[in-house]
Coordinates of C-alpha atoms (C1' of nucleotides) in Angstrom, one line a residue:
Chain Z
X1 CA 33.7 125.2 127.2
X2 CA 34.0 128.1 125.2
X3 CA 37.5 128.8 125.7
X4 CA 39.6 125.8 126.9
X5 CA 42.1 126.5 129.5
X6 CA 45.9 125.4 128.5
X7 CA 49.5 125.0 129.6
X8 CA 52.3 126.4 127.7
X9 CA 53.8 125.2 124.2
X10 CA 55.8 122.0 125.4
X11 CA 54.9 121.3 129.0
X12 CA 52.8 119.0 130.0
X13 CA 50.3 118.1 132.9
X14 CA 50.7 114.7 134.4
X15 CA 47.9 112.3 135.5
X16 CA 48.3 110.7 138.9
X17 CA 49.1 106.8 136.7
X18 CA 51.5 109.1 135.1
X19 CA 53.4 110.7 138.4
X20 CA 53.0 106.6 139.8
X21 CA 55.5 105.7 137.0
X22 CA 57.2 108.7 136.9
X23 CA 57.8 108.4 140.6
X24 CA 59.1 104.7 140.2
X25 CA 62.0 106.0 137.6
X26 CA 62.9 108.5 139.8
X27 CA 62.6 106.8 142.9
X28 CA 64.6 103.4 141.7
X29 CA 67.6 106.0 140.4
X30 CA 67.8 108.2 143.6
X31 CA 68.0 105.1 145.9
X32 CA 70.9 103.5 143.8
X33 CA 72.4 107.2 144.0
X34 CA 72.1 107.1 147.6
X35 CA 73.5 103.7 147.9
X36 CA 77.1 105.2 146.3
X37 CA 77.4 107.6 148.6
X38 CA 76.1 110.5 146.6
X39 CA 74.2 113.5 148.2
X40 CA 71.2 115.4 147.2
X41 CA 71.3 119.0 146.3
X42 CA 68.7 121.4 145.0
X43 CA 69.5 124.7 143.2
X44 CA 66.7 127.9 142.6
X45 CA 65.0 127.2 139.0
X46 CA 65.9 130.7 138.4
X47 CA 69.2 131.9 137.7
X48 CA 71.2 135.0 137.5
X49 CA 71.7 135.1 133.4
X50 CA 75.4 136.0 134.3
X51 CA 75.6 132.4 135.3
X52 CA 73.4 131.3 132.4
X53 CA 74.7 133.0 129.6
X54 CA 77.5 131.9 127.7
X55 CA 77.5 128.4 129.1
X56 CA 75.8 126.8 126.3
X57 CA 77.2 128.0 122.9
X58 CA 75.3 130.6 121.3
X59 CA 72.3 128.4 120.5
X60 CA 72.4 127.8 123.9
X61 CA 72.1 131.3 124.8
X62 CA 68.9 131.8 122.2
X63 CA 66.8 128.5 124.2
X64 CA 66.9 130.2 127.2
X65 CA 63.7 131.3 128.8
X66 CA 64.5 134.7 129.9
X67 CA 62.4 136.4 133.0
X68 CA 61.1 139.8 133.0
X69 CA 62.4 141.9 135.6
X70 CA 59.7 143.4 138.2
X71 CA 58.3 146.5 138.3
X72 CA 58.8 149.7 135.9
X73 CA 61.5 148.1 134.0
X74 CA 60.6 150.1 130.9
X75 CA 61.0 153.4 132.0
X76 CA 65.1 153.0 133.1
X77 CA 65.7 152.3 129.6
X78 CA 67.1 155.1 128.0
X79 CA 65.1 155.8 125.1
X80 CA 68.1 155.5 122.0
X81 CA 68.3 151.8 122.9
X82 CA 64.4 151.3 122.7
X83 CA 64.5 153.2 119.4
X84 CA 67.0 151.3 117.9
X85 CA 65.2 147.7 118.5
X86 CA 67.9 145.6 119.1
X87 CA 67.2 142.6 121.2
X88 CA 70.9 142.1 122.0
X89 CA 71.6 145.2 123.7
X90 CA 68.3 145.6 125.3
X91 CA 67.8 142.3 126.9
X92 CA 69.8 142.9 129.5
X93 CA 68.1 146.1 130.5
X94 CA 64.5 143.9 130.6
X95 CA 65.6 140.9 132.0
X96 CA 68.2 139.8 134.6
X97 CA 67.8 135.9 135.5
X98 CA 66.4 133.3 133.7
X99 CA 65.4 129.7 134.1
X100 CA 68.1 127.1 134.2
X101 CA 68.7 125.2 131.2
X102 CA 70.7 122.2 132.9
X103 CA 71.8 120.9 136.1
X104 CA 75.4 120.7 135.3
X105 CA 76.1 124.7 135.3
X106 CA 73.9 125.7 138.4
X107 CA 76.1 123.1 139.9
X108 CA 79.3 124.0 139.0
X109 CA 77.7 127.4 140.7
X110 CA 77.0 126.0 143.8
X111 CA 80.5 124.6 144.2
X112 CA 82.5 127.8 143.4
X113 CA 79.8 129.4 146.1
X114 CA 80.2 127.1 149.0
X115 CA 84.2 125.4 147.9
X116 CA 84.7 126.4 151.9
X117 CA 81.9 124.3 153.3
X118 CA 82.1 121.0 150.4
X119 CA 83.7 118.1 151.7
X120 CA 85.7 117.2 148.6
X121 CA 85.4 115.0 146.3
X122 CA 81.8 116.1 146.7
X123 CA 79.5 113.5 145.3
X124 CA 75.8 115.0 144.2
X125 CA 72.6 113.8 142.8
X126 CA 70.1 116.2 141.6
X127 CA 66.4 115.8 140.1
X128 CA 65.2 118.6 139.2
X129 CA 63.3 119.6 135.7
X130 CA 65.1 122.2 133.6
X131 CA 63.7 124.3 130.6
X132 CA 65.1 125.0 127.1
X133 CA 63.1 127.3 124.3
X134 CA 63.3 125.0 122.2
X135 CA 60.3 124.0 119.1
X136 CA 59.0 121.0 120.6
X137 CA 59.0 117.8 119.4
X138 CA 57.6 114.3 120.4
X139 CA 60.1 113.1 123.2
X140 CA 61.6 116.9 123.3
X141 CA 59.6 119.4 125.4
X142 CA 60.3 123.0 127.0
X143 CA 60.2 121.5 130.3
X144 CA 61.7 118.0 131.0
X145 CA 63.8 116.7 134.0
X146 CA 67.6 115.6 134.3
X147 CA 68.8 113.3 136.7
X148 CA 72.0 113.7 137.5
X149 CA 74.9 112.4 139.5
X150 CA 78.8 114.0 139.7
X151 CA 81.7 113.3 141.4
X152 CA 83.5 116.7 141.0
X153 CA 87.4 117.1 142.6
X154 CA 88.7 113.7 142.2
X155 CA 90.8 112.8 139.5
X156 CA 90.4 109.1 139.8
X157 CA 88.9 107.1 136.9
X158 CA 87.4 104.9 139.8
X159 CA 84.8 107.6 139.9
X160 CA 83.9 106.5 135.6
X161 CA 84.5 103.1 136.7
X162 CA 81.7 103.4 140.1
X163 CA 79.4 106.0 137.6
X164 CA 78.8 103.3 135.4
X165 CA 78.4 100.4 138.4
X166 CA 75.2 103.1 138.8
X167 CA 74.2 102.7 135.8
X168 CA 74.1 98.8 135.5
X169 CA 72.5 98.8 138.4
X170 CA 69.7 101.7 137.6
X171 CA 69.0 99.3 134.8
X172 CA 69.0 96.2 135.9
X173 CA 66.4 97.2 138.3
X174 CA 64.4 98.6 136.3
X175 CA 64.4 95.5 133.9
X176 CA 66.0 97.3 130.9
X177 CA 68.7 95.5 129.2
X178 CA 71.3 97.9 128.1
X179 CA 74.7 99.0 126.4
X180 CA 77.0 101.2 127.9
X181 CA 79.4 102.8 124.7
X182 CA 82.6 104.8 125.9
X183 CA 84.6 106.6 124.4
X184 CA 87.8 109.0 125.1
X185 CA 87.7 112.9 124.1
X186 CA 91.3 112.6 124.6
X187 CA 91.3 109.6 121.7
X188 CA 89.1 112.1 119.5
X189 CA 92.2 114.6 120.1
X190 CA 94.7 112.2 119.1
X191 CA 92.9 111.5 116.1
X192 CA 92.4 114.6 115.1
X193 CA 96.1 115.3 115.8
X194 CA 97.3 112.1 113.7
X195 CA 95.6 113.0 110.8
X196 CA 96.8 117.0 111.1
X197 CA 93.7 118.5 111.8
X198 CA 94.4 118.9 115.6
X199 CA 93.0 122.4 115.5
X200 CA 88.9 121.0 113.6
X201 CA 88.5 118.6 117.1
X202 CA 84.9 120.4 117.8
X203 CA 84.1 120.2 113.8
X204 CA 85.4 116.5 113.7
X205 CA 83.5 115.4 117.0
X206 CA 80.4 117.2 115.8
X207 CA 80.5 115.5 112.5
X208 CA 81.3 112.1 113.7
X209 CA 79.3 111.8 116.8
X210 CA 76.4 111.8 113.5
X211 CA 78.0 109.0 111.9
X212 CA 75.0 106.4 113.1
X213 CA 72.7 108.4 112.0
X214 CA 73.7 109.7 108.8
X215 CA 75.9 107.8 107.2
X216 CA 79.5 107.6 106.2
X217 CA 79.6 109.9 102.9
X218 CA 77.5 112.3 104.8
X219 CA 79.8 112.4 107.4
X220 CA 82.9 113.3 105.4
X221 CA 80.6 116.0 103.0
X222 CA 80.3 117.4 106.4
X223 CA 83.8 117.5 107.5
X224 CA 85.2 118.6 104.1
X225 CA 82.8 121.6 104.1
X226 CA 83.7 122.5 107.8
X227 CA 87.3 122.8 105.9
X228 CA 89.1 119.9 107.1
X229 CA 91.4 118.4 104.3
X230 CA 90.7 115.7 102.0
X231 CA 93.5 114.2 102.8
X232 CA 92.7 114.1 106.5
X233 CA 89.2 112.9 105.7
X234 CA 91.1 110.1 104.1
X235 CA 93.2 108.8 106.8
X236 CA 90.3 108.8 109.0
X237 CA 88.4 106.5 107.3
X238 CA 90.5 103.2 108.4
X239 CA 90.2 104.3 112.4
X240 CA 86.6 104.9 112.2
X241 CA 85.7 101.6 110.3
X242 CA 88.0 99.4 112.8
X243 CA 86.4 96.3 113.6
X244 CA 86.6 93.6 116.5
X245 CA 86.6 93.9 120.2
X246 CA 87.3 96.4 122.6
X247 CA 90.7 94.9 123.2
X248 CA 91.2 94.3 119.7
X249 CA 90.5 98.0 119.1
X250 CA 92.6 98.9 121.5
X251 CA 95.6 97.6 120.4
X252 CA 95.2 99.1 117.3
X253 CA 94.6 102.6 118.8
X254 CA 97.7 102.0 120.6
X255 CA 100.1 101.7 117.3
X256 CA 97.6 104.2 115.3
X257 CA 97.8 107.0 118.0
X258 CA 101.3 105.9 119.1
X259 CA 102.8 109.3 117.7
X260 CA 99.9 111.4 119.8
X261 CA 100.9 112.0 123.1
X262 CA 97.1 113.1 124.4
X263 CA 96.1 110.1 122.4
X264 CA 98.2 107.8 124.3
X265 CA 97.1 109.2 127.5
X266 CA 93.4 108.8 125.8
X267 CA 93.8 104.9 125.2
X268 CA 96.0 104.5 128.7
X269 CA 92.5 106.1 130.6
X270 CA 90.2 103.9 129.0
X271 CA 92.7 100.6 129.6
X272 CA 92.4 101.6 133.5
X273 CA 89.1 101.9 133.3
X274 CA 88.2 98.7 131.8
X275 CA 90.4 97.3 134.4
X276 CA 88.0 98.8 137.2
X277 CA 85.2 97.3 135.9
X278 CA 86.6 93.8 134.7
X279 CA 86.0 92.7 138.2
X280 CA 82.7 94.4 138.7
X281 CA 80.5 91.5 137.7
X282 CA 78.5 93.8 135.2
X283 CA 75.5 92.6 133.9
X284 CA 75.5 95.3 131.4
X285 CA 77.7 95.4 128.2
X286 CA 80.4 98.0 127.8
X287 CA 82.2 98.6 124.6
X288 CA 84.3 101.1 123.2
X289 CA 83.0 102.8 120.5
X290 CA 84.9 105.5 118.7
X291 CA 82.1 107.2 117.1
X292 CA 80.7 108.2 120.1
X293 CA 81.5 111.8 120.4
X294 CA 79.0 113.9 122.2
X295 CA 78.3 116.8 121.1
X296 CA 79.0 118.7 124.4
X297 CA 82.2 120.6 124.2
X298 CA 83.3 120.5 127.6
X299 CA 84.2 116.7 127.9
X300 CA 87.8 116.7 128.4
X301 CA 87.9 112.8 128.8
X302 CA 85.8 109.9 129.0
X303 CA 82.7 110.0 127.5
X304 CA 79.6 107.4 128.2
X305 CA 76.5 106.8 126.5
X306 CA 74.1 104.5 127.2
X307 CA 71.1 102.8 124.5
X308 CA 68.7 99.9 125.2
X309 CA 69.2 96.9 123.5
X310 CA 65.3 96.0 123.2
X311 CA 64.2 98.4 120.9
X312 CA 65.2 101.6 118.4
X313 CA 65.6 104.8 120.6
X314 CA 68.1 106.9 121.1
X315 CA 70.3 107.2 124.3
X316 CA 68.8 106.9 127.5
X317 CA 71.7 108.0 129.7
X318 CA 75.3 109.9 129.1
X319 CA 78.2 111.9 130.7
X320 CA 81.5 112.1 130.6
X321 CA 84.6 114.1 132.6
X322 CA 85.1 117.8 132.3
X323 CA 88.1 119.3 133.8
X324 CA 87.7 122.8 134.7
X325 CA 84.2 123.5 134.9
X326 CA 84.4 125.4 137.6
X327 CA 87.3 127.6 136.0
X328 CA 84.1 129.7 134.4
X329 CA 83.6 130.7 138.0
X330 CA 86.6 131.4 139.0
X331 CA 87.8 128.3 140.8
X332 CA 90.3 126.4 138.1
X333 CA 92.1 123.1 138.1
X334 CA 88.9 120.9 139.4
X335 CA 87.8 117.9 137.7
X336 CA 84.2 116.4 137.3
X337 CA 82.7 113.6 136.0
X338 CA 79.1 112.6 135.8
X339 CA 76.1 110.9 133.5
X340 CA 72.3 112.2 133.4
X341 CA 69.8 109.4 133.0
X342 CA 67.1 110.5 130.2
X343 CA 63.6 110.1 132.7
X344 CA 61.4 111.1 129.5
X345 CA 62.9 108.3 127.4
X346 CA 63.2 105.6 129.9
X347 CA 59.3 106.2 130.6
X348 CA 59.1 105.4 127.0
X349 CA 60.9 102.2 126.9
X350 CA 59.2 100.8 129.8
X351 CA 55.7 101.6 128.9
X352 CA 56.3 100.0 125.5
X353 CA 58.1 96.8 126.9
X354 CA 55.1 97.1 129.4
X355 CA 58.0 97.0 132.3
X356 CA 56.4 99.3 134.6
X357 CA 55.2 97.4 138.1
X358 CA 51.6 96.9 138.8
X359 CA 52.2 97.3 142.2
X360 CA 52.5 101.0 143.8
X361 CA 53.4 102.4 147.2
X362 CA 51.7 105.1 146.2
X363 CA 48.2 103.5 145.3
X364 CA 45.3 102.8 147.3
X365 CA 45.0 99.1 148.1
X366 CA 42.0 98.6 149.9
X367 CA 38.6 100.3 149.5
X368 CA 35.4 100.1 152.4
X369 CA 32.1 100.4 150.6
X370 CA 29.8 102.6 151.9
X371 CA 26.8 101.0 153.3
X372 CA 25.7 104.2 155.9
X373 CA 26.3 105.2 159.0
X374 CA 25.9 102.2 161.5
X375 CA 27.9 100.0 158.9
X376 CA 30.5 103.3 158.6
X377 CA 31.0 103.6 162.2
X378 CA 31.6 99.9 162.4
X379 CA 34.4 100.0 159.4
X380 CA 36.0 103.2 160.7
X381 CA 38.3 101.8 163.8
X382 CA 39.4 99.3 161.0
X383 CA 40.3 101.7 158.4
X384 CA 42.3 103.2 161.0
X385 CA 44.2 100.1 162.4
X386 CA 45.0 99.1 158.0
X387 CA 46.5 102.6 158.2
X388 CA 48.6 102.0 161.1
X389 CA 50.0 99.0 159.7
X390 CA 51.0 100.9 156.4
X391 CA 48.3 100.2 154.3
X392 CA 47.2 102.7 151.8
X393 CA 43.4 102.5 152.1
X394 CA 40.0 104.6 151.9
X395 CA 36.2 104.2 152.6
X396 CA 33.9 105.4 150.2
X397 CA 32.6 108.8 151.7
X398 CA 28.9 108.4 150.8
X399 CA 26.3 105.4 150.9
X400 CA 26.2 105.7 147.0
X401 CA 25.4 102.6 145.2
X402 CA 27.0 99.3 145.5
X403 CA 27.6 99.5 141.6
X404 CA 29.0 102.9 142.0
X405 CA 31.3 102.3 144.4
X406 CA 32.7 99.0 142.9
X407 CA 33.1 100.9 139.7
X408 CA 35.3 103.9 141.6
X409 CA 37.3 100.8 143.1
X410 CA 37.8 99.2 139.8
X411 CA 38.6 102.4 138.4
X412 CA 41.1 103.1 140.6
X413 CA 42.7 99.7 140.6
X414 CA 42.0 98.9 144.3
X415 CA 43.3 95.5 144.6
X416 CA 40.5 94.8 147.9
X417 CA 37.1 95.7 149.0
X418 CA 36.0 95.8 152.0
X419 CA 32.1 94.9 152.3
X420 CA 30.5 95.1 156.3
X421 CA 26.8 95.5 156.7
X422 CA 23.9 93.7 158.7
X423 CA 25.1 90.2 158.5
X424 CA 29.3 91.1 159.1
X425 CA 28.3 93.3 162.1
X426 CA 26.5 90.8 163.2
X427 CA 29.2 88.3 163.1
X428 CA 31.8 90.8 163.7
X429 CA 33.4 90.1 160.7
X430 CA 34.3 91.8 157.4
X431 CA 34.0 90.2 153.6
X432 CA 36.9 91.0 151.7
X433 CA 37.0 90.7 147.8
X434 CA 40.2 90.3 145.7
X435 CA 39.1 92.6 142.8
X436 CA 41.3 90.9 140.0
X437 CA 39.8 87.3 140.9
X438 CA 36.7 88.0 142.4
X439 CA 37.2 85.7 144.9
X440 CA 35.9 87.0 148.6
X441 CA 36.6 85.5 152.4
X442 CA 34.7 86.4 155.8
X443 CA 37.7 87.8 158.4
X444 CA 37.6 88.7 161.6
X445 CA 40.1 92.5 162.0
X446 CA 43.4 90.5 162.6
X447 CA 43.0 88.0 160.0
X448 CA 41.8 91.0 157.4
X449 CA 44.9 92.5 158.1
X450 CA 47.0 89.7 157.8
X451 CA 45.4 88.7 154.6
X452 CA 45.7 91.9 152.6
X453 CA 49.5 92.4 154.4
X454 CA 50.8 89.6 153.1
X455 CA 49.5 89.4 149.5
Chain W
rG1 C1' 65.4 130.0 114.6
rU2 C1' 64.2 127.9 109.0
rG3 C1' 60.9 124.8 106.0
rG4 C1' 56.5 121.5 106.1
rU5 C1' 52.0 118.6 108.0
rU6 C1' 47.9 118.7 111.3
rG7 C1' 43.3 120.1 114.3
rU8 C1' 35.5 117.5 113.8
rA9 C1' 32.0 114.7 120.9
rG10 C1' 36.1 112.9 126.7
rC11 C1' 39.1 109.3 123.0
rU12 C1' 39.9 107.1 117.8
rC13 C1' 38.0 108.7 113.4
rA14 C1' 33.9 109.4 109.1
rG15 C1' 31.8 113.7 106.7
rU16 C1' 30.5 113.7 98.6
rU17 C1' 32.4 119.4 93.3
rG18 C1' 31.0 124.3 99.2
rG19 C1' 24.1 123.1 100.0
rU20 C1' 19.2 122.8 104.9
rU21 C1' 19.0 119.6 111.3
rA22 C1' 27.4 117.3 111.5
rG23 C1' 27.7 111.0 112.2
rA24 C1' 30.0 106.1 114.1
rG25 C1' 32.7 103.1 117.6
rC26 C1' 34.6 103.3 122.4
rG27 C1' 33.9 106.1 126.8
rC28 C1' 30.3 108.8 130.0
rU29 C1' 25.2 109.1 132.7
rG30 C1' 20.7 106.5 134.0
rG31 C1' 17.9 101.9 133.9
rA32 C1' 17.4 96.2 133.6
rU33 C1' 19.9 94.6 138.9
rU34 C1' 17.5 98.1 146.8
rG35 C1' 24.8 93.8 149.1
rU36 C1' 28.8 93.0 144.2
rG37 C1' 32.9 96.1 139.5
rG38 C1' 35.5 94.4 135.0
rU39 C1' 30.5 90.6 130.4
rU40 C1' 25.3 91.6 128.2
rC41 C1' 20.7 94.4 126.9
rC42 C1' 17.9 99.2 126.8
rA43 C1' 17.7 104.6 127.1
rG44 C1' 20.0 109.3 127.4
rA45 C1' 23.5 113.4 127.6
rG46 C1' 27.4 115.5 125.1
rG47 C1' 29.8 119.8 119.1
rU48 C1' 29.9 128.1 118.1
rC49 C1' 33.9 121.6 113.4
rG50 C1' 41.3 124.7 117.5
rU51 C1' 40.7 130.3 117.6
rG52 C1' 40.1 135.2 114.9
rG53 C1' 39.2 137.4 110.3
rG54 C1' 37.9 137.0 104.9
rU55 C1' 35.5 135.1 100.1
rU56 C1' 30.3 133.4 99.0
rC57 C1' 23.2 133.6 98.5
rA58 C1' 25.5 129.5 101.4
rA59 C1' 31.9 127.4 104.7
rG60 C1' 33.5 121.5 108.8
rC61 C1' 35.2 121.9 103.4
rC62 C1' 38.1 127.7 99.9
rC63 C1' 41.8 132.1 101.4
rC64 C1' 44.7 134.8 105.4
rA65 C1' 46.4 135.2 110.3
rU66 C1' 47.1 132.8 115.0
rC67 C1' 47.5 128.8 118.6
rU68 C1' 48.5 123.5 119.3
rA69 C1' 50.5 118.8 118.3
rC70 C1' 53.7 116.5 115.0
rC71 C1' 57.9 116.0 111.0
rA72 C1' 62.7 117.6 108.8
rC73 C1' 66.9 120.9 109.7
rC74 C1' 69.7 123.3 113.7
rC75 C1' 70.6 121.6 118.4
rC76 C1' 69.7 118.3 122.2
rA77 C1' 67.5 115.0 127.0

RNA sequence: GUGGUUGUAGCUCAGUUGGUUAGAGCGCUGGAUUGUGGUUCCAGAGGUCGUGGGUUCAAGCCCCAUCUACCACCCCA
């Protein structure tokens, strides 16, 4: 053990308990994504950097993992560039794709790419993991995955109104009791335009989106030093401390914002899309929230975040509508919306509230011990016949000892054993044990099948 | 990318102002128990103290570098 083998800074190995749960998370998200109609598509983990760069802002551009190009790639530089040692210019001349850094651009990709053979609106889902170069952190890693779901070329807010229908249900069934917080980037715009500063709407969305965390004075430090007017700063402080429902909001939004027209249209979005989901039977709360800003620059409309209720942890799922993605590629005027569900963090909550099931299609349910080879010949055309009828299970491959095997068994969580020697055979039976109570039954093959089937 | 904290057995951690052979609990292996695991008892294995340099008669302990994990900022899932 001299010299340990490793993985790289911020990626991690996982144990097969580990993909069981994983597996569940992604498994409970992709059938409710299935069940609205949305497809599944799969993009290279590579990308050209053309697509890459300049997506992400330019500390965007810094966190992404860059690959070397192959062969002699050295020796076509010319040597002024290497002399002068600037990464900037000679980055290009080393490196020509790199790994994607979301899901969101690669698709907007896909769709410019193949806008002749999508059926539009074109509803995807996509699971893939993505990498940023970013300094690791607990809960923050340099390779994690996204889940994501889009409805890109409808204009509809039906499509917010069904995205977050996916999301109450994504939690409900996975026991999580949940907030859904939307907000309007067309309200942030009005506001900004009401209070004069129409042209510091990144700065003011930046600064507010912090506003939980932070604090109040911290937030307006920030904004004055971004340059935005003390007198701005000022008449933004009633509309960020408005209190009461989300229709009592509202109709204070509506007189506030009454001399923004994008504002108007902000407030008039939202109105509709409460009035989707009114009749949606959520069980899931949803309430507006105007400090939710989102960092992400390319929301044009609603935006949706969504926390747990059952402990302190920050968002476990958000999207929102961008218009124009695609206009980046070359194909402009078409509208998307979509949310990403957080897998890292919702693995987080449910191992602390201990939500994860006990039960596993993907663990072995029943174990034969091992007795030798007349007994393994005897438990063999069994094994086979559990298998048939769908039930995950394995003999011990050696006569070891009884104490050994059990041990593997309990080790492994095997819910049965299986015990057949001398007295079984002779019988033509089969003793199985329920490992959690101990208890154990003599069955004939049917009955053993029956037994462990229906428990 | 900036600033900081950390690393001793598989895991959680002790380890005196620098002093000879680095400890504990849990886990692991074997036995008590040749057809009964999760409880008990007994025995045993396991460490170039993250890695590489340096200071010193002497380094787990001090200094430098590096890697890792973590924390704050930036940004974000």
């Amino acid at each position: 053990m001299a010299q340990k083998p490793s993985i790289p800074k911020g990626t991690r190995d996982f144990s097969p308990a580990e993909v069981v749960k994983r597996n569940y998370i992604f498994n409970t998200i992709k059938k409710v994504f299935r069940l609205y109609g949305f497809q599944p598509i799969e993009t290279p983990a590579m990308e050209n950097l053309s697509t890459l760069m300049g997506k992400y802002g330019e500390e965007g551009d810094k966190l992404l993992f860059k690959i070397l190009n192959s062969g002699d790639f050295i020796s076509k530089v010319p040597n002024e560039l290497l002399d002068k040692k600037d990464s900037n210019k000679l980055t290009p001349k080393l490196s020509e794709k790199g790994l994607r850094y979301d899901l969101t651009v690669p698709f907007a990709r896909f769709v410019v790419q193949y806008r002749n053979d999508i059926v539009f609106p074109f509803r995807r889902y996509q699971m893939q993991p993505v990498w940023r170069a970013d300094r690791p952190q607990k809960g923050r890693y340099r390779e994690f995955y996204q889940c994501d779901a889009d409805v890109i070329g409808s204009n509809s807010l039906l499509n917010e109104a069904e995205l977050i229908q996916i999301i109450d249900n994504v939690f409900t069934q996975l026991k999580i009791n949940a907030i859904v917080k939307l907000n309007n980037r067309k309200i942030l715009a009005g506001i900004a335009e009401i209070i004069g500063e129409h042209e510091r709407l990144t700065d003011i969305t930046v600064a507010i989106d912090k506003l939980e965390k932070i604090g109040i004075e911290n937030v307006n430090r920030e904004l004055e030093e971004k340059g935005v007017s003390k007198v701005a700063v000022e008449n933004l402080q009633p509309i960020l401390a408005l209190q009461g429902s989300t229709g009592e909001k509202m109709v204070q939004l509506e007189s506030i914002l009454a001399a923004s027209e994008i504002g108007m249209k902000g407030v008039e979005e939202l109105k509709t899309l409460f009035n989707y989901l009114q009749p949606m039977g959520l069980n899931t709360g949803v309430e507006l929230d105007l400090t939710l800003a989102r960092g992400l620059n390319y929301y044009t409309g609603a935006i949706i975040e969504v926390k747990t209720t059952d402990m302190e942890m920050g968002s476990i799922c958000g999207g929102g509508r961008y218009d124009d993605l695609t206009g980046i590629f070359g194909l402009p005027g078409v509208s998307g919306v979509g949310i990403s569900f957080g897998a890292e963090r919702i693995y987080d909550v449910l191992e602390q509230l201990n939500l994860f099931p006990q039960e596993s299609p993907e663990i072995t349910r029943v174990m034969f011990v091992n007795f030798g080879e007349k007994e393994e010949a005897y438990c063999l055309p069994v094994l086979t016949k559990l298998r048939s009828a769908g039930i995950n299970s394995e003999i011990y491959p050696e006569s070891a000892k009884m104490k050994k095997q059990m041990n593997y068994a309990n080790k492994k969580q095997i819910q049965f054993v299986v015990l057949a020697g001398e007295s079984e055979i002779a019988e033509q039976k089969f003793t199985l044990k329920n490992m959690q109570t101990g208890e154990q039954q003599l069955l004939g093959t049917e009955e053993l099948i029956n037994t462990i089937s229906k428990s």
